[in-house]
Short mmCIF file of C-alpha atoms in Angstrom, two decimals:
data_model
loop_
_atom_site.label_atom_id
_atom_site.label_comp_id
_atom_site.label_asym_id
_atom_site.label_seq_id
_atom_site.Cartn_x
_atom_site.Cartn_y
_atom_site.Cartn_z
CA MET W 252 -24.66 -151.71 122.58
CA THR W 253 -27.51 -151.18 120.33
CA TRP W 254 -28.08 -154.66 119.91
CA PHE W 255 -28.74 -155.29 123.56
CA ILE W 256 -31.60 -152.76 123.34
CA ILE W 257 -32.96 -155.08 120.29
CA ILE W 258 -32.63 -158.05 122.35
CA ALA W 259 -34.26 -156.52 125.29
CA LEU W 260 -37.21 -155.02 123.13
CA MET W 261 -37.53 -158.64 121.92
CA PHE W 262 -37.87 -160.23 125.16
CA ALA W 263 -40.44 -157.71 126.17
CA LEU W 264 -42.68 -158.52 123.24
CA PHE W 265 -42.32 -162.07 123.96
CA ALA W 266 -43.68 -161.47 127.48
CA LEU W 267 -46.48 -159.71 125.93
CA ASN W 268 -47.12 -162.98 124.28
CA MET W 269 -46.63 -161.66 120.69
CA ARG W 270 -45.73 -164.16 117.87
CA ILE W 271 -42.17 -164.72 117.52
CA TYR W 272 -41.57 -163.53 114.35
CA LEU W 273 -43.70 -160.54 114.71
CA ALA W 274 -41.50 -159.63 117.69
CA MET W 275 -38.40 -160.12 115.70
CA PHE W 276 -39.91 -158.24 112.69
CA ALA W 277 -40.68 -155.41 115.15
CA ALA W 278 -37.09 -155.49 116.59
CA VAL W 279 -35.43 -155.40 113.26
CA VAL W 280 -37.58 -152.37 112.14
CA ALA W 281 -36.94 -150.73 115.40
CA TYR W 282 -33.14 -150.87 114.59
CA PHE W 283 -33.46 -149.62 111.27
CA VAL W 284 -35.56 -146.75 112.24
CA PHE W 285 -34.16 -145.57 115.41
CA PHE W 286 -30.70 -146.87 115.69
CA SER W 287 -29.26 -146.87 112.24
CA SER W 288 -28.52 -144.76 109.06
CA VAL W 289 -29.05 -147.77 106.97
CA PRO W 290 -32.04 -147.41 104.48
CA LEU W 291 -35.22 -149.22 105.58
CA GLN W 292 -35.10 -151.02 102.18
CA ILE W 293 -31.87 -152.92 103.40
CA SER W 294 -34.19 -154.52 106.08
CA VAL W 295 -36.53 -155.87 103.48
CA GLN W 296 -33.74 -157.52 101.90
CA ARG W 297 -32.09 -158.96 104.57
CA ILE W 298 -35.58 -160.71 105.64
CA ILE W 299 -36.10 -161.96 101.84
CA ALA W 300 -32.37 -163.14 101.34
CA PRO W 301 -32.69 -166.48 103.27
CA THR W 302 -35.65 -167.71 101.20
CA GLN W 303 -32.84 -168.11 98.46
CA ASN W 304 -31.09 -170.88 100.37
CA PRO W 305 -31.96 -174.55 98.68
CA SER W 306 -31.40 -176.27 102.09
CA LEU W 307 -34.73 -174.56 103.27
CA LEU W 308 -36.55 -176.97 100.99
CA ALA W 309 -35.66 -179.68 103.53
CA ILE W 310 -38.22 -178.36 105.86
CA PRO W 311 -41.30 -178.75 104.13
CA PHE W 312 -40.49 -182.19 102.96
CA PHE W 313 -39.83 -183.49 106.44
CA VAL W 314 -43.03 -181.64 107.91
CA LEU W 315 -44.96 -183.08 105.04
CA LEU W 316 -43.53 -186.55 105.73
CA GLY W 317 -44.52 -186.26 109.51
CA THR W 318 -48.00 -185.01 108.75
CA LEU W 319 -48.43 -187.96 106.37
CA LEU W 320 -47.60 -190.48 108.76
CA GLY W 321 -50.36 -190.34 110.85
CA THR W 322 -52.71 -191.68 107.82
CA THR W 323 -50.41 -194.28 106.65
CA GLY W 324 -50.73 -197.18 109.16
CA ILE W 325 -46.86 -196.88 110.12
CA ALA W 326 -47.56 -195.70 113.69
CA GLY W 327 -49.74 -199.00 114.63
CA ARG W 328 -47.21 -201.27 113.06
CA LEU W 329 -44.28 -199.75 114.79
CA MET W 330 -46.23 -199.87 118.32
CA LYS W 331 -46.75 -203.84 117.74
CA LEU W 332 -42.78 -203.75 116.99
CA ALA W 333 -41.88 -201.56 119.91
CA ASP W 334 -44.27 -203.87 122.08
CA LEU W 335 -42.43 -206.76 120.71
CA MET W 336 -39.10 -205.29 121.71
CA VAL W 337 -39.84 -204.11 125.19
CA GLY W 338 -43.30 -205.25 126.31
CA ARG W 339 -42.17 -208.04 128.36
CA LEU W 340 -40.07 -205.48 130.92
CA THR W 341 -41.62 -204.38 134.27
CA GLY W 342 -44.06 -201.75 133.13
CA GLY W 343 -44.42 -202.83 129.71
CA LEU W 344 -46.62 -199.89 128.29
CA GLY W 345 -44.32 -197.35 129.41
CA HIS W 346 -41.29 -198.86 127.56
CA THR W 347 -43.35 -199.35 124.59
CA ASN W 348 -44.33 -195.66 124.63
CA VAL W 349 -40.68 -194.62 124.98
CA MET W 350 -39.40 -196.94 122.02
CA LEU W 351 -42.53 -195.93 119.94
CA SER W 352 -41.35 -192.32 120.24
CA THR W 353 -37.85 -193.42 119.31
CA LEU W 354 -38.83 -195.42 116.20
CA MET W 355 -41.22 -192.41 115.32
CA GLY W 356 -38.58 -189.80 115.90
CA GLY W 357 -36.79 -191.40 113.28
CA ILE W 358 -39.45 -190.41 110.90
CA SER W 359 -41.88 -187.76 111.90
CA ALA W 360 -39.60 -185.02 112.82
CA SER W 361 -42.12 -183.39 114.99
CA ASN W 362 -42.34 -184.07 118.99
CA LEU W 363 -45.85 -182.17 119.34
CA ALA W 364 -47.11 -184.27 116.62
CA ASP W 365 -45.62 -187.63 118.28
CA ALA W 366 -46.87 -186.72 122.03
CA ALA W 367 -50.42 -186.09 120.71
CA MET W 368 -50.34 -189.63 118.88
CA MET W 369 -49.07 -191.15 122.05
CA CYS W 370 -52.01 -189.55 124.05
CA ARG W 371 -54.54 -191.11 121.88
CA ILE W 372 -53.29 -194.60 121.24
CA LEU W 373 -51.25 -195.42 124.46
CA VAL W 374 -52.29 -193.45 127.36
CA PRO W 375 -55.69 -194.78 127.80
CA GLU W 376 -54.24 -198.36 127.97
CA MET W 377 -51.41 -197.34 130.31
CA ARG W 378 -54.19 -195.88 132.62
CA ARG W 379 -56.10 -199.00 132.48
CA GLN W 380 -52.93 -201.07 133.23
CA GLY W 381 -52.26 -199.24 136.49
CA TYR W 382 -50.19 -196.04 135.39
CA SER W 383 -51.21 -192.84 137.22
CA ALA W 384 -52.43 -189.92 135.14
CA GLY W 385 -49.09 -187.85 136.02
CA ALA W 386 -46.97 -190.83 135.20
CA ALA W 387 -48.75 -191.56 131.96
CA ALA W 388 -48.32 -187.82 130.76
CA ALA W 389 -44.78 -187.42 131.98
CA ILE W 390 -43.44 -190.61 129.99
CA THR W 391 -45.41 -189.61 127.00
CA ALA W 392 -44.19 -186.00 127.16
CA CYS W 393 -40.53 -186.95 128.11
CA GLY W 394 -40.47 -189.40 125.53
CA SER W 395 -41.34 -187.07 122.67
CA LEU W 396 -38.31 -185.05 123.63
CA ILE W 397 -36.31 -187.63 121.79
CA THR W 398 -37.95 -186.88 118.48
CA PRO W 399 -36.17 -183.38 118.11
CA ILE W 400 -32.84 -185.00 118.62
CA ILE W 401 -33.20 -187.98 116.28
CA PRO W 402 -33.02 -187.16 112.55
CA PRO W 403 -34.69 -185.79 110.60
CA GLY W 404 -35.69 -183.32 113.49
CA ILE W 405 -36.57 -180.03 112.28
CA ALA W 406 -34.79 -178.07 115.16
CA LEU W 407 -31.57 -179.94 113.93
CA ILE W 408 -32.17 -178.40 110.33
CA ILE W 409 -32.98 -174.94 112.18
CA TYR W 410 -29.85 -175.07 114.05
CA ALA W 411 -27.84 -176.31 110.95
CA LEU W 412 -29.09 -173.15 109.19
CA VAL W 413 -28.60 -170.47 111.71
CA ALA W 414 -25.18 -171.74 112.67
CA ASP W 415 -24.16 -172.26 109.02
CA VAL W 416 -23.12 -175.83 109.76
CA SER W 417 -24.00 -179.08 107.82
CA ILE W 418 -27.38 -180.54 107.99
CA GLY W 419 -25.98 -183.95 107.31
CA ALA W 420 -23.56 -183.57 110.37
CA MET W 421 -26.32 -182.23 112.58
CA PHE W 422 -28.51 -185.36 111.47
CA THR W 423 -25.69 -187.88 112.17
CA ALA W 424 -24.46 -186.03 115.61
CA GLY W 425 -28.11 -186.70 116.84
CA ILE W 426 -28.27 -190.39 116.63
CA ILE W 427 -26.46 -191.42 119.59
CA PRO W 428 -27.69 -188.59 122.08
CA GLY W 429 -31.34 -189.58 121.13
CA LEU W 430 -30.60 -193.43 121.67
CA LEU W 431 -29.13 -192.47 125.06
CA CYS W 432 -32.10 -190.62 126.14
CA ALA W 433 -34.27 -193.50 125.16
CA ALA W 434 -31.91 -196.03 127.12
CA LEU W 435 -31.99 -193.76 130.06
CA LEU W 436 -35.74 -193.22 129.85
CA ILE W 437 -36.37 -196.94 129.55
CA THR W 438 -34.33 -197.56 132.82
CA ALA W 439 -36.32 -194.92 134.51
CA VAL W 440 -39.54 -196.54 133.76
CA TRP W 441 -38.46 -199.81 135.02
CA ILE W 442 -37.33 -198.33 138.13
CA ASN W 443 -40.74 -196.49 138.63
CA ALA W 444 -42.62 -199.44 137.64
CA ARG W 445 -40.98 -201.61 140.23
CA ARG W 446 -41.76 -198.96 142.67
CA LYS W 447 -45.43 -198.94 141.87
CA GLY W 448 -45.58 -202.56 141.55
CA LEU W 449 -46.83 -202.43 137.63
CA LYS W 450 -46.68 -205.45 135.39
CA PRO W 451 -45.20 -206.31 131.80
CA SER W 452 -47.96 -205.55 128.91
CA ARG W 453 -46.78 -209.15 127.53
CA GLU W 454 -46.78 -212.35 129.69
CA SER W 455 -44.04 -213.93 127.54
CA TRP W 456 -41.35 -212.71 125.22
CA PRO W 457 -42.59 -213.20 121.56
CA SER W 458 -42.05 -216.43 119.68
CA ALA W 459 -40.12 -216.50 116.29
CA ALA W 460 -43.37 -216.74 114.42
CA GLU W 461 -44.73 -213.61 116.22
CA THR W 462 -41.53 -212.05 115.72
CA ARG W 463 -41.35 -212.68 112.03
CA THR W 464 -44.99 -211.53 111.45
CA THR W 465 -44.28 -208.29 113.24
CA LEU W 466 -41.13 -207.62 111.52
CA ILE W 467 -42.89 -208.31 108.31
CA GLY W 468 -45.61 -205.84 108.95
CA ALA W 469 -43.19 -203.21 109.91
CA TRP W 470 -40.61 -203.71 107.39
CA PRO W 471 -41.71 -200.34 105.15
CA ALA W 472 -41.47 -198.23 108.31
CA ILE W 473 -38.12 -199.73 109.14
CA PHE W 474 -36.83 -199.08 105.58
CA LEU W 475 -38.18 -195.63 105.61
CA VAL W 476 -35.72 -194.72 108.73
CA LEU W 477 -32.92 -196.35 106.83
CA VAL W 478 -33.55 -194.34 103.84
CA ILE W 479 -33.51 -191.19 105.58
CA VAL W 480 -30.50 -191.74 108.12
CA GLY W 481 -28.54 -194.25 106.00
CA GLY W 482 -28.61 -192.31 102.97
CA ILE W 483 -27.44 -189.15 104.07
CA ARG W 484 -24.74 -191.06 106.21
CA LEU W 485 -23.46 -192.66 102.98
CA SER W 486 -23.81 -189.60 101.19
CA ILE W 487 -26.18 -191.33 98.61
CA PHE W 488 -28.26 -187.91 98.71
CA THR W 489 -28.49 -184.71 100.67
CA PRO W 490 -30.90 -183.99 103.67
CA THR W 491 -33.35 -182.07 101.10
CA GLU W 492 -33.42 -185.35 98.82
CA ALA W 493 -33.65 -187.68 101.66
CA GLY W 494 -37.02 -185.77 102.65
CA ALA W 495 -38.45 -185.86 99.01
CA VAL W 496 -37.50 -189.66 98.64
CA ALA W 497 -38.99 -190.52 102.11
CA THR W 498 -42.10 -188.50 101.20
CA VAL W 499 -42.71 -190.30 97.82
CA PHE W 500 -42.04 -193.63 99.77
CA THR W 501 -44.34 -192.76 102.49
CA LEU W 502 -47.13 -192.33 99.78
CA ALA W 503 -46.21 -195.51 98.25
CA ILE W 504 -46.59 -197.01 101.87
CA GLY W 505 -49.99 -195.27 102.36
CA PHE W 506 -51.57 -196.33 98.91
CA LEU W 507 -49.92 -199.48 97.56
CA ILE W 508 -48.66 -201.32 100.64
CA TYR W 509 -50.67 -200.83 103.73
CA ARG W 510 -53.69 -199.41 101.68
CA GLU W 511 -55.03 -197.18 104.73
CA MET W 512 -54.46 -193.67 102.97
CA LYS W 513 -56.85 -191.59 101.07
CA LEU W 514 -56.54 -188.91 98.78
CA SER W 515 -58.46 -186.42 101.36
CA ASP W 516 -55.64 -187.42 103.73
CA VAL W 517 -53.18 -186.06 101.15
CA GLY W 518 -54.91 -182.72 100.67
CA ARG W 519 -55.10 -182.30 104.65
CA ALA W 520 -51.32 -182.93 104.88
CA PHE W 521 -50.48 -180.46 102.10
CA ALA W 522 -52.33 -177.90 103.86
CA GLU W 523 -51.06 -178.56 107.31
CA THR W 524 -47.43 -178.50 105.98
CA GLY W 525 -48.25 -175.21 104.29
CA ARG W 526 -49.36 -173.70 107.52
CA GLN W 527 -46.22 -175.11 109.54
CA THR W 528 -43.84 -174.32 106.82
CA ALA W 529 -45.10 -170.78 106.72
CA SER W 530 -44.64 -170.08 110.34
CA ILE W 531 -41.29 -171.89 110.52
CA LEU W 532 -40.05 -169.66 107.37
CA LEU W 533 -41.23 -166.40 108.83
CA VAL W 534 -39.24 -166.78 112.05
CA ILE W 535 -35.90 -168.10 109.79
CA MET W 536 -36.56 -164.87 107.51
CA THR W 537 -36.59 -162.39 110.51
CA SER W 538 -33.98 -164.08 112.35
CA SER W 539 -31.84 -163.59 109.38
CA ALA W 540 -32.31 -160.06 109.49
CA LEU W 541 -31.74 -160.08 113.28
CA ALA W 542 -28.58 -161.94 112.66
CA TRP W 543 -27.09 -159.31 110.36
CA ILE W 544 -27.86 -156.66 112.74
CA PHE W 545 -25.98 -158.57 115.27
CA SER W 546 -23.09 -158.99 112.86
CA VAL W 547 -22.89 -155.44 111.79
CA GLU W 548 -23.00 -154.16 115.47
CA ARG W 549 -20.40 -157.00 116.43
CA ALA W 550 -22.65 -158.29 118.97
CA GLY W 551 -21.18 -161.86 118.63
CA VAL W 552 -17.73 -160.27 119.29
CA ALA W 553 -18.70 -158.31 122.22
CA MET W 554 -20.63 -161.48 123.66
CA ALA W 555 -17.29 -163.18 123.33
CA GLU W 556 -15.12 -160.59 125.27
CA ILE W 557 -17.69 -160.37 128.03
CA ILE W 558 -17.61 -164.31 128.47
CA THR W 559 -13.96 -164.80 127.98
CA SER W 560 -13.33 -162.01 130.54
CA LEU W 561 -15.25 -164.10 133.05
CA THR W 562 -13.77 -167.73 131.77
CA THR W 563 -11.89 -169.28 129.25
CA ASP W 564 -12.92 -173.02 130.55
CA PRO W 565 -15.03 -174.34 127.88
CA TRP W 566 -16.43 -176.58 130.32
CA VAL W 567 -17.50 -173.93 132.76
CA PHE W 568 -19.05 -172.03 129.85
CA LEU W 569 -21.31 -175.20 128.72
CA ILE W 570 -22.27 -175.29 132.39
CA ALA W 571 -23.04 -171.86 132.31
CA VAL W 572 -25.10 -172.06 128.98
CA ASN W 573 -26.96 -175.18 130.20
CA VAL W 574 -28.23 -173.08 133.43
CA LEU W 575 -29.11 -170.16 131.29
CA LEU W 576 -31.24 -172.34 128.60
CA LEU W 577 -32.99 -174.31 131.35
CA VAL W 578 -34.06 -171.13 132.83
CA LEU W 579 -34.75 -169.12 129.81
CA GLY W 580 -36.60 -172.23 128.25
CA MET W 581 -39.15 -171.90 131.13
CA PHE W 582 -40.46 -168.84 129.83
CA ILE W 583 -39.64 -168.50 126.08
CA GLU W 584 -40.21 -170.92 123.33
CA GLY W 585 -37.32 -172.89 122.19
CA THR W 586 -37.05 -172.07 118.69
CA ALA W 587 -37.02 -168.31 119.23
CA LEU W 588 -34.23 -168.86 121.93
CA MET W 589 -32.08 -170.97 119.30
CA ILE W 590 -32.35 -168.47 116.71
CA ILE W 591 -31.58 -165.60 118.98
CA LEU W 592 -28.83 -166.85 120.92
CA VAL W 593 -26.70 -169.06 118.33
CA PRO W 594 -25.68 -165.99 116.36
CA LEU W 595 -24.46 -164.32 119.70
CA LEU W 596 -22.88 -167.67 121.17
CA LYS W 597 -21.26 -169.01 118.13
CA PRO W 598 -17.94 -166.80 118.12
CA VAL W 599 -17.55 -167.82 121.60
CA VAL W 600 -17.91 -171.32 120.93
CA MET W 601 -15.55 -171.26 118.07
CA GLN W 602 -13.21 -169.20 120.29
CA LEU W 603 -13.33 -171.54 123.26
CA GLY W 604 -12.67 -174.54 120.68
CA ILE W 605 -15.86 -176.19 121.18
CA ASP W 606 -17.42 -178.00 118.35
CA PRO W 607 -20.49 -176.34 116.84
CA VAL W 608 -22.17 -179.42 116.08
CA HIS W 609 -21.77 -180.70 119.43
CA PHE W 610 -22.94 -177.25 121.07
CA GLY W 611 -25.86 -177.74 118.71
CA ILE W 612 -26.90 -180.76 120.01
CA VAL W 613 -26.30 -179.43 123.55
CA MET W 614 -28.67 -176.56 122.73
CA ILE W 615 -31.17 -178.55 121.18
CA LEU W 616 -31.70 -180.98 124.21
CA ASN W 617 -31.58 -178.19 126.68
CA LEU W 618 -34.46 -176.65 124.69
CA SER W 619 -36.27 -179.62 124.02
CA ILE W 620 -36.43 -180.17 128.06
CA GLY W 621 -37.81 -176.63 128.06
CA THR W 622 -40.85 -177.59 126.54
CA LEU W 623 -41.46 -179.82 129.59
CA THR W 624 -41.35 -177.26 131.96
CA PRO W 625 -43.72 -174.92 133.19
CA PRO W 626 -45.22 -172.13 132.76
CA VAL W 627 -44.89 -172.27 128.92
CA GLY W 628 -43.76 -175.61 128.27
CA THR W 629 -45.70 -176.53 125.07
CA VAL W 630 -45.53 -180.34 125.32
CA LEU W 631 -46.30 -180.20 128.68
CA LEU W 632 -49.23 -178.41 128.42
CA MET W 633 -50.57 -180.12 125.44
CA VAL W 634 -49.91 -183.47 126.99
CA CYS W 635 -51.67 -182.37 130.18
CA ASN W 636 -54.69 -180.95 128.29
CA LEU W 637 -54.95 -184.36 126.04
CA THR W 638 -54.70 -186.53 129.19
CA GLY W 639 -56.61 -184.80 131.73
CA ALA W 640 -53.60 -184.73 133.97
CA LYS W 641 -53.03 -181.83 136.46
CA LEU W 642 -49.88 -179.94 136.36
CA VAL W 643 -49.19 -181.18 139.88
CA GLU W 644 -49.92 -184.78 139.14
CA PHE W 645 -47.23 -184.33 136.04
CA LEU W 646 -44.52 -183.01 138.42
CA ARG W 647 -45.33 -185.45 141.45
CA ASP W 648 -45.14 -188.38 139.28
CA GLY W 649 -42.77 -187.39 136.37
CA TRP W 650 -39.88 -185.73 138.47
CA ILE W 651 -38.08 -189.16 137.97
CA PHE W 652 -38.15 -188.67 134.15
CA LEU W 653 -37.27 -185.41 133.90
CA ALA W 654 -34.35 -185.85 136.43
CA THR W 655 -33.37 -188.70 133.69
CA LEU W 656 -33.47 -186.14 131.09
CA LEU W 657 -30.99 -183.84 133.22
CA VAL W 658 -28.81 -186.65 133.55
CA ALA W 659 -28.66 -187.24 129.90
CA LEU W 660 -28.12 -183.70 129.28
CA LEU W 661 -25.02 -183.53 131.38
CA LEU W 662 -23.72 -186.73 129.72
CA VAL W 663 -24.02 -185.39 126.14
CA THR W 664 -22.44 -181.90 127.33
CA PHE W 665 -19.49 -183.33 129.17
CA VAL W 666 -18.85 -186.25 126.53
CA PRO W 667 -18.56 -184.65 123.12
CA ALA W 668 -18.18 -188.40 121.44
CA PHE W 669 -21.92 -188.93 121.99
CA SER W 670 -22.40 -186.18 119.41
CA LEU W 671 -19.38 -186.51 117.30
CA ALA W 672 -18.42 -190.16 117.18
CA LEU W 673 -20.59 -190.79 114.06
CA ILE W 674 -19.43 -187.70 112.21
#
């Protein structure tokens, strides 16, 4: 049970607010120094080994893509398109918020970046149109959850690498669950708006001329989504190649089509991409060594034996995992949980006949909800800080949206077709 001691050490370090990769590195070193006769040099080899995986190239490309989007003019044009589609509904700007998150989620791959953008460009106007601070913050935070699920979410890439499944399969599997979350959130926004007496953001549905003008302005952004999702789905190129092509096309949009991007924006985007990519890769490198330890110690087999001794029903197992992840997600950052738990739970998943791609979507949706729950919900804290909403207001006015996401989680968990239909 050495592996259990290693996990306990990591959780203790997490509780002390140590960075994820440092906590994992400390656990790896502790194993080689105190619990193993394997030379310490092997730990270095196990940490460096994952850097040789060419699939990792997808991460910096999609991080760069998301960083560049804020300076291209794409977000503003997609907002007009979102308003055109749903602005006439009761509570119009709330619907526009969710729809814009859905459209941007197919490009940017970062829920934190999307939530920060919504706080700047939509929340002030939502407040002027009658939304409370808590409701505006909750809609923004819950809408941003769509981003990690819809391709090219970084969480999809990390899970694929850790679980050894196809990145393309994970990208495809996330499409319907992401759209399902959007549809349910739009329904919740409509119900809340009717209760609060909120009005549409548009007085009438758009005319043909307005629709044509908006679509012409937004076509590069729409084409960008089709390049990423369609290119991978049709096997025209790999996810890594899709990231490279989409990044080049984004630069072309910014400099040649919309002409709103500057060279200084590109420099800042590359610097930010370097920082974000380094932090992600450090976690992946240390987690690889951790996964090797779990393999050597047969931790996955032990976990499978423990769980199957309690139940062999895959649905009971999924319910237990949902409860576990929702609780742990309140206290521990989602990426760390995914990287720790996937190597342990995958043998159980395979033994119970659960598709690992379906399980990945369930896990990512779970951990995304964790970013919205106190005390360490990263998106929750950021949105409350940027909008000035208090935590009590967020929970009081936003419970309906959080409950809606739990309904989406149950549907995705118990209807595998939502995740697997397009694969």
